[in-house]
Amino acid sequence: MYIPPPHLANTRRSYTDAYKDILSAYRRSPQTSASSVILLVAPDVDSLCAARMLAALFKQDDVLYRIIPVSSVLELQLVKDELATYEELTTLILINMGNFIDLPTTPWFGEFDLGVTIHVIDSSRPRSMANLFYPGEKGERVILWDDGDAEKLTELRKAWETLEFEPLPDSDEDSEEEFSEEDEAGDDEDDENEDNDVRSSNGKRRSSDEGIKVRKRRKVDKPVPQVTRDEVYQYKQKLNKYYYAGTSYGQSAASTIYILATILERVDNDLLWLAILGLTYQYTSARISRDTYEQQHIVYHDEVSRLNPIFSDSQTSHALNSLNPDDLSVRPTEELRFMLFRHWNLYDAMYHSSYVASKLGIWKEKGRKRLTGLLAKMGFSIPQTQQPYSHMDMDLKKALVQKLDDVAPEYGLVELSYPSFMRCYGYHSQPLSAADAVESISALVDFAGGARLEVELEGHRHGGEWFGGGKIWDAAGYEKEPAASSKPKNATNNADNPQGNGDDDAEEENSDLEWWKKNFWFAYDSLTDIKRLREALRLAMSIHKAIIRQGTSIIDKQDIRTMRNHRVVVLTQGPDLVLFHHPGMLSRLALWLIDALRDRIPASATAARTKRRDLPFIVACLNETKGTYVVAGIMASPEFGDVRRNTFATNFLNASQATSTPIQHTSFNTNIVEIDEKDLKLFLEVLCA
Amino acid sequence: MALPVHLRDSVTPQELEMIACQQLIEIVPLIAMEKTAFISGAYGPLRPPSKAKLPLWMAVNLKLKKKCHIIAPDWLNVEHLQDRLAQEVAKPDAFSDLPFRFSEISKVLLDVASDDLENPDQLRSLLKDLREARQAKSREGLKHLDHSELGLTGLSSMEINEIRPFFVQSMNVLTKIARSSET
C-alpha cells in the first residue's frame, strides 16, 4: 500500500504515522536489538543523504538501527535471504530501491513474518502495481512513501485489480497466449517480466485449476458480470504502457524524509542541507528537469530563510565568508554551470563544463580561442583566469555572474546559472556550494577506493597548464585491504590487477564486492566531515579531466556511429579505460557527450536535422579483465535541462531476449547492463535495428 | 585503591564537570514527560511550553536529541560577565563574585547549547579574559603563601583544583621549615 504525503493526506495515514509505528514497534518488541530496524541503502548520493537523515532522526529517538548498502537486485536477493533468518527484525526500510520489484509476492518478502513492516522510500518510477495495491495483510505491510502521484493511478489500479483477481474470460486462445508469454520471459533475472509472470501464472493457475468445463458451468449457473476479452486487452495495454514507457524519477528520497522531519518539527540546518544535496544531485545528474528543480527549489528557499533568518535578503555570495566561528548556516546563491568553478581556475572550469564545451566547441583549437575571447570580453585577463579561483581579484569575483549574463548570450550561452545553496562551516573552511558537495560525494562513492587517478595538488600550476605533477589519489583514513593473499594484489582497485586466473578470481570477487561497500561508508562519513569533502573535490576534478580527455578523443576520432535510432560509442582502448568500468563514470561520460553533441550536428546531416539532435546514446566500455562490456544507455533531450524518460531498460531486455544473450544489471539503474564480450556485436545490432 | 600518581592529589576537570552537571538548570521542554523517578531524585512533569527545572546532565541529554531549549543561567550573558571583568581589573587583590562552578557550567552550555545563548563567541572571549585575570591574581596571591594560612576568597572550583596540589605540598614544606626553625 502507499501512503500519501502529509499535505495530501488530510485524515489518512501519512509519513508521521508510519514513523511513529516504526518507533512503537521497536519499543514494544521484547527482542529489540541492533537488527530490529534495518535500512537497505542504494549507493548513490540521494540515498546516502536520506539514510543519514533517517539515522539522525533515529538517534534522537534512541532507536538502534543498522545500515546495509545494497548495489543491485541480485544482492538484494542475497540480503533478503539472510534477513529471513533474523528473528528480531521489526522494520525494514528500503531506500531508492524496490519500487519495481513485487515486494508482497512470495519470491520476495511475501513469506516474511507478518510482524515485519517494509517501508519503501524510492524516487524511481514507474512503480509496480503489486506494491501499491496488493490487498490483505501481505500488502498492508509493504508501505510505499508516495509523493502524490499514486492518487492519480486510479485507472491503472482498476486495471491491475481486474487482471489479478477477476475471473478472466478463459478459452484455449487465451491460455495459449499466456503460455507463450511465459516462454518469452525466459531465464533472465530482471524485474519487469515478473509482472507478466505473476499475471500470466495467475491466469494459468486459474485455468488449470478450474478447467474449461467448470468455467462454462459457472457461466451458465451464475450470471456474474464477466470481464470481456476486450477489456482484458485494454487493461493489459494500459499497464504495459505504464510500465514500459521508460524510467523517470519522482521526489528524491532525501526530500521525503525532510518532509517527515518537518512534520515532526525536528528540522535543523543539517537535515536541510542533506535534503538540498539530494535535490541538487537529481538535477545535476539529469534525473529531473529544470522546471521540477525550480519548483522544489522554491520550497527549500523558504526553508532556508526560515532557519537562517539573517540572510534572507539576496546577496550574491561568491565572496562571502563565514561570519563567525559557529556559523553553520545555509545560504541561497546563484550557481554557475561550470564544474566546480570555485576550486579551479575559471578557464579550466569553463573548459570542463559540458554546456560551455558544446556551445563553443572546446575540443578544437578554434573553440579554445573563442573561450579566451569570451573571457577577455568579460574583462578577465588571461593571468587572472589562470589563477585559482580563491586568488582571483575580489571585484572580478563579485562581478562574475553579472558579466556572464551580459556577455555570454553573444556566444549562445544562455541559462548559465541556476539558483542553489551554499553552506558555511565556521572558520574550518570556505563555504561550500551544494553542487560541489554533490560532485565530491559522488566521486567518493565511485572512487574513494583509490582508482589510479592523478590528483592535482593545489599550487602546482604556477599559472600554466597542469603538466601532471600530482600525486596518486589516496584517501586519508581509507582502509586498505591487507595484502595477505598469495599473489601480491593491488591493495584497492581490482580493475588494475592484470592477472585473473581461477585462484585469484574468488578473492577478487570478494574484494570486488567489498570495495564499493568501503566507498559507500567512506562517502557516508564524509557527509558531515568537511575536510574529507574538500579533499574529494580534487578527486572529482581528476574524474572530470578524465571524462573530458576521453570525450574529446572520441569526438576527434569521430568514433560515434550514428545508427537509425541511436548513437553508439564503443570504447576498447585508451589510457583511462579502467576508470570507465564503473557505471557511474560511464553514464557521466554519456551525459557529457550528449551535451557536447547537442548542437554539433554531424557534417553529413540529413534532411531530418531536428530529429538527429536527440538520438539516444549508447556507450559501451570494455572490461578486459572480466571479458565483458559495460553498456550504458542514456536518452538525449533537445534542450538543456529537459529530461526524457529512459526506455533503455526495456530495450535492453528485448534485445537480450531476441538474441538470447544473458545480461546482468550491475546496479539499480536499469539502463546500465553488463554483457559478455562476444555478444556485444550481435546485441548492438539487434538493439539498434 | 591505588590511583595513578597524577590523580592522587586532585580531581580531574572532567570529574568536576560531572559534579557540576548535577546542578539544576531551567529548560523549555519540547516534549511532554510525567514525573519520573531517577536515581538522584524525581524530575518532571514536563509540560511544553512551560519551563521546568532539571539537572544539567538531563538537560544536555534532551538538548542533544533536540527535545528542549536550554535557558541560560542569569550570570551567563555578556553584560554580567563584562561587569565582572571590570571588577576583576579594578580590584587587584580580591576576586569578583562568580558562581562556584561557573567555568564547568559555561563550558558545557557553550558546547551543547550555543544556539540558545546570545553571542556565544563573545561569551567565550569574555570567559577567557576572566580566567586570565583571575589566574594572574591567584599567582600573585600564592607568592604570599606562608605556613599558617592563606586567604583566597572567591575562587571557583576549577581554580581551587588547579592550585590544590601545589598549595598542599608547599604548605607541608613550609610547616616543616617553620617547625624546624622554631625548635
PDB file of N, CA, C and O in Angstrom, chain A residues 162 179 198 227 232 251 267 290 300 318 386 434 450 472 513 588 609 646 658 662 685:
ATOM      1  N   THR A 162      -8.421  -5.895 -11.734  1.00  0.00           N
ATOM      2  CA  THR A 162      -9.230  -6.766 -12.563  1.00  0.00           C
ATOM      3  C   THR A 162      -8.413  -7.929 -13.088  1.00  0.00           C
ATOM      4  O   THR A 162      -8.834  -9.077 -13.035  1.00  0.00           O
ATOM      5  N   PHE A 179       0.614 -18.826 -22.228  1.00  0.00           N
ATOM      6  CA  PHE A 179       1.730 -19.771 -22.262  1.00  0.00           C
ATOM      7  C   PHE A 179       2.913 -19.159 -22.973  1.00  0.00           C
ATOM      8  O   PHE A 179       4.040 -19.191 -22.521  1.00  0.00           O
ATOM      9  N   VAL A 198       3.704 -12.985 -13.014  1.00  0.00           N
ATOM     10  CA  VAL A 198       2.676 -13.102 -11.966  1.00  0.00           C
ATOM     11  C   VAL A 198       1.297 -13.154 -12.589  1.00  0.00           C
ATOM     12  O   VAL A 198       0.465 -13.982 -12.270  1.00  0.00           O
ATOM     13  N   VAL A 227     -15.743 -10.187 -17.241  1.00  0.00           N
ATOM     14  CA  VAL A 227     -14.822  -9.236 -17.867  1.00  0.00           C
ATOM     15  C   VAL A 227     -14.618  -9.689 -19.294  1.00  0.00           C
ATOM     16  O   VAL A 227     -14.232 -10.813 -19.542  1.00  0.00           O
ATOM     17  N   VAL A 232     -10.022  -6.956 -21.050  1.00  0.00           N
ATOM     18  CA  VAL A 232      -8.741  -7.527 -20.593  1.00  0.00           C
ATOM     19  C   VAL A 232      -7.610  -6.970 -21.438  1.00  0.00           C
ATOM     20  O   VAL A 232      -6.557  -6.552 -20.942  1.00  0.00           O
ATOM     21  N   GLN A 251      10.017  12.421  -6.557  1.00  0.00           N
ATOM     22  CA  GLN A 251      10.595  13.173  -5.453  1.00  0.00           C
ATOM     23  C   GLN A 251      11.768  12.405  -4.853  1.00  0.00           C
ATOM     24  O   GLN A 251      11.692  11.203  -4.660  1.00  0.00           O
ATOM     25  N   VAL A 267      13.467  19.814  12.224  1.00  0.00           N
ATOM     26  CA  VAL A 267      14.422  20.146  11.179  1.00  0.00           C
ATOM     27  C   VAL A 267      15.455  21.107  11.740  1.00  0.00           C
ATOM     28  O   VAL A 267      15.184  21.910  12.593  1.00  0.00           O
ATOM     29  N   ARG A 290      14.622  21.004 -15.310  1.00  0.00           N
ATOM     30  CA  ARG A 290      14.860  22.291 -14.678  1.00  0.00           C
ATOM     31  C   ARG A 290      13.602  22.810 -14.000  1.00  0.00           C
ATOM     32  O   ARG A 290      13.674  23.411 -12.933  1.00  0.00           O
ATOM     33  N   TYR A 300      12.618  24.908  -0.805  1.00  0.00           N
ATOM     34  CA  TYR A 300      13.812  24.907   0.051  1.00  0.00           C
ATOM     35  C   TYR A 300      14.292  26.308   0.350  1.00  0.00           C
ATOM     36  O   TYR A 300      14.839  26.574   1.423  1.00  0.00           O
ATOM     37  N   HIS A 318      29.346  34.773  -3.727  1.00  0.00           N
ATOM     38  CA  HIS A 318      30.566  34.081  -4.140  1.00  0.00           C
ATOM     39  C   HIS A 318      31.709  34.409  -3.223  1.00  0.00           C
ATOM     40  O   HIS A 318      32.592  33.620  -2.990  1.00  0.00           O
ATOM     41  N   GLN A 386      43.760  32.205 -15.134  1.00  0.00           N
ATOM     42  CA  GLN A 386      44.552  31.034 -14.796  1.00  0.00           C
ATOM     43  C   GLN A 386      44.825  30.917 -13.317  1.00  0.00           C
ATOM     44  O   GLN A 386      45.419  29.958 -12.871  1.00  0.00           O
ATOM     45  N   ALA A 434      26.277  23.581  -2.886  1.00  0.00           N
ATOM     46  CA  ALA A 434      25.606  22.272  -2.930  1.00  0.00           C
ATOM     47  C   ALA A 434      26.107  21.458  -4.106  1.00  0.00           C
ATOM     48  O   ALA A 434      26.348  20.250  -3.994  1.00  0.00           O
ATOM     49  N   GLY A 450      40.466   4.501  -4.413  1.00  0.00           N
ATOM     50  CA  GLY A 450      41.809   4.685  -4.944  1.00  0.00           C
ATOM     51  C   GLY A 450      41.990   4.200  -6.351  1.00  0.00           C
ATOM     52  O   GLY A 450      42.868   3.415  -6.644  1.00  0.00           O
ATOM     53  N   ILE A 472      49.117  10.334  -6.694  1.00  0.00           N
ATOM     54  CA  ILE A 472      48.028   9.373  -6.858  1.00  0.00           C
ATOM     55  C   ILE A 472      47.039   9.595  -5.729  1.00  0.00           C
ATOM     56  O   ILE A 472      47.414   9.790  -4.581  1.00  0.00           O
ATOM     57  N   LEU A 513      33.343  -7.043  -4.318  1.00  0.00           N
ATOM     58  CA  LEU A 513      32.161  -6.651  -3.588  1.00  0.00           C
ATOM     59  C   LEU A 513      32.516  -5.668  -2.503  1.00  0.00           C
ATOM     60  O   LEU A 513      31.776  -4.767  -2.219  1.00  0.00           O
ATOM     61  N   ARG A 588      28.261   9.285 -16.714  1.00  0.00           N
ATOM     62  CA  ARG A 588      28.708  10.681 -16.780  1.00  0.00           C
ATOM     63  C   ARG A 588      29.278  11.002 -18.145  1.00  0.00           C
ATOM     64  O   ARG A 588      29.043  12.076 -18.710  1.00  0.00           O
ATOM     65  N   ARG A 609      17.040  17.115 -39.726  1.00  0.00           N
ATOM     66  CA  ARG A 609      18.056  17.635 -38.819  1.00  0.00           C
ATOM     67  C   ARG A 609      17.558  17.651 -37.377  1.00  0.00           C
ATOM     68  O   ARG A 609      18.238  17.267 -36.460  1.00  0.00           O
ATOM     69  N   ASN A 646      13.590   7.285 -19.651  1.00  0.00           N
ATOM     70  CA  ASN A 646      14.649   6.428 -20.169  1.00  0.00           C
ATOM     71  C   ASN A 646      14.091   5.062 -20.498  1.00  0.00           C
ATOM     72  O   ASN A 646      13.731   4.291 -19.617  1.00  0.00           O
ATOM     73  N   ALA A 658      15.813 -11.314 -27.606  1.00  0.00           N
ATOM     74  CA  ALA A 658      15.828 -11.649 -29.017  1.00  0.00           C
ATOM     75  C   ALA A 658      17.103 -12.373 -29.395  1.00  0.00           C
ATOM     76  O   ALA A 658      17.105 -13.258 -30.244  1.00  0.00           O
ATOM     77  N   PRO A 662      22.749 -13.419 -22.155  1.00  0.00           N
ATOM     78  CA  PRO A 662      22.466 -13.074 -20.754  1.00  0.00           C
ATOM     79  C   PRO A 662      23.018 -11.691 -20.430  1.00  0.00           C
ATOM     80  O   PRO A 662      24.134 -11.365 -20.789  1.00  0.00           O
ATOM     81  N   GLU A 685      23.550  -4.791 -32.644  1.00  0.00           N
ATOM     82  CA  GLU A 685      22.808  -4.797 -33.909  1.00  0.00           C
ATOM     83  C   GLU A 685      21.323  -4.928 -33.656  1.00  0.00           C
ATOM     84  O   GLU A 685      20.514  -4.208 -34.239  1.00  0.00           O
TER      85      GLU A 685
END
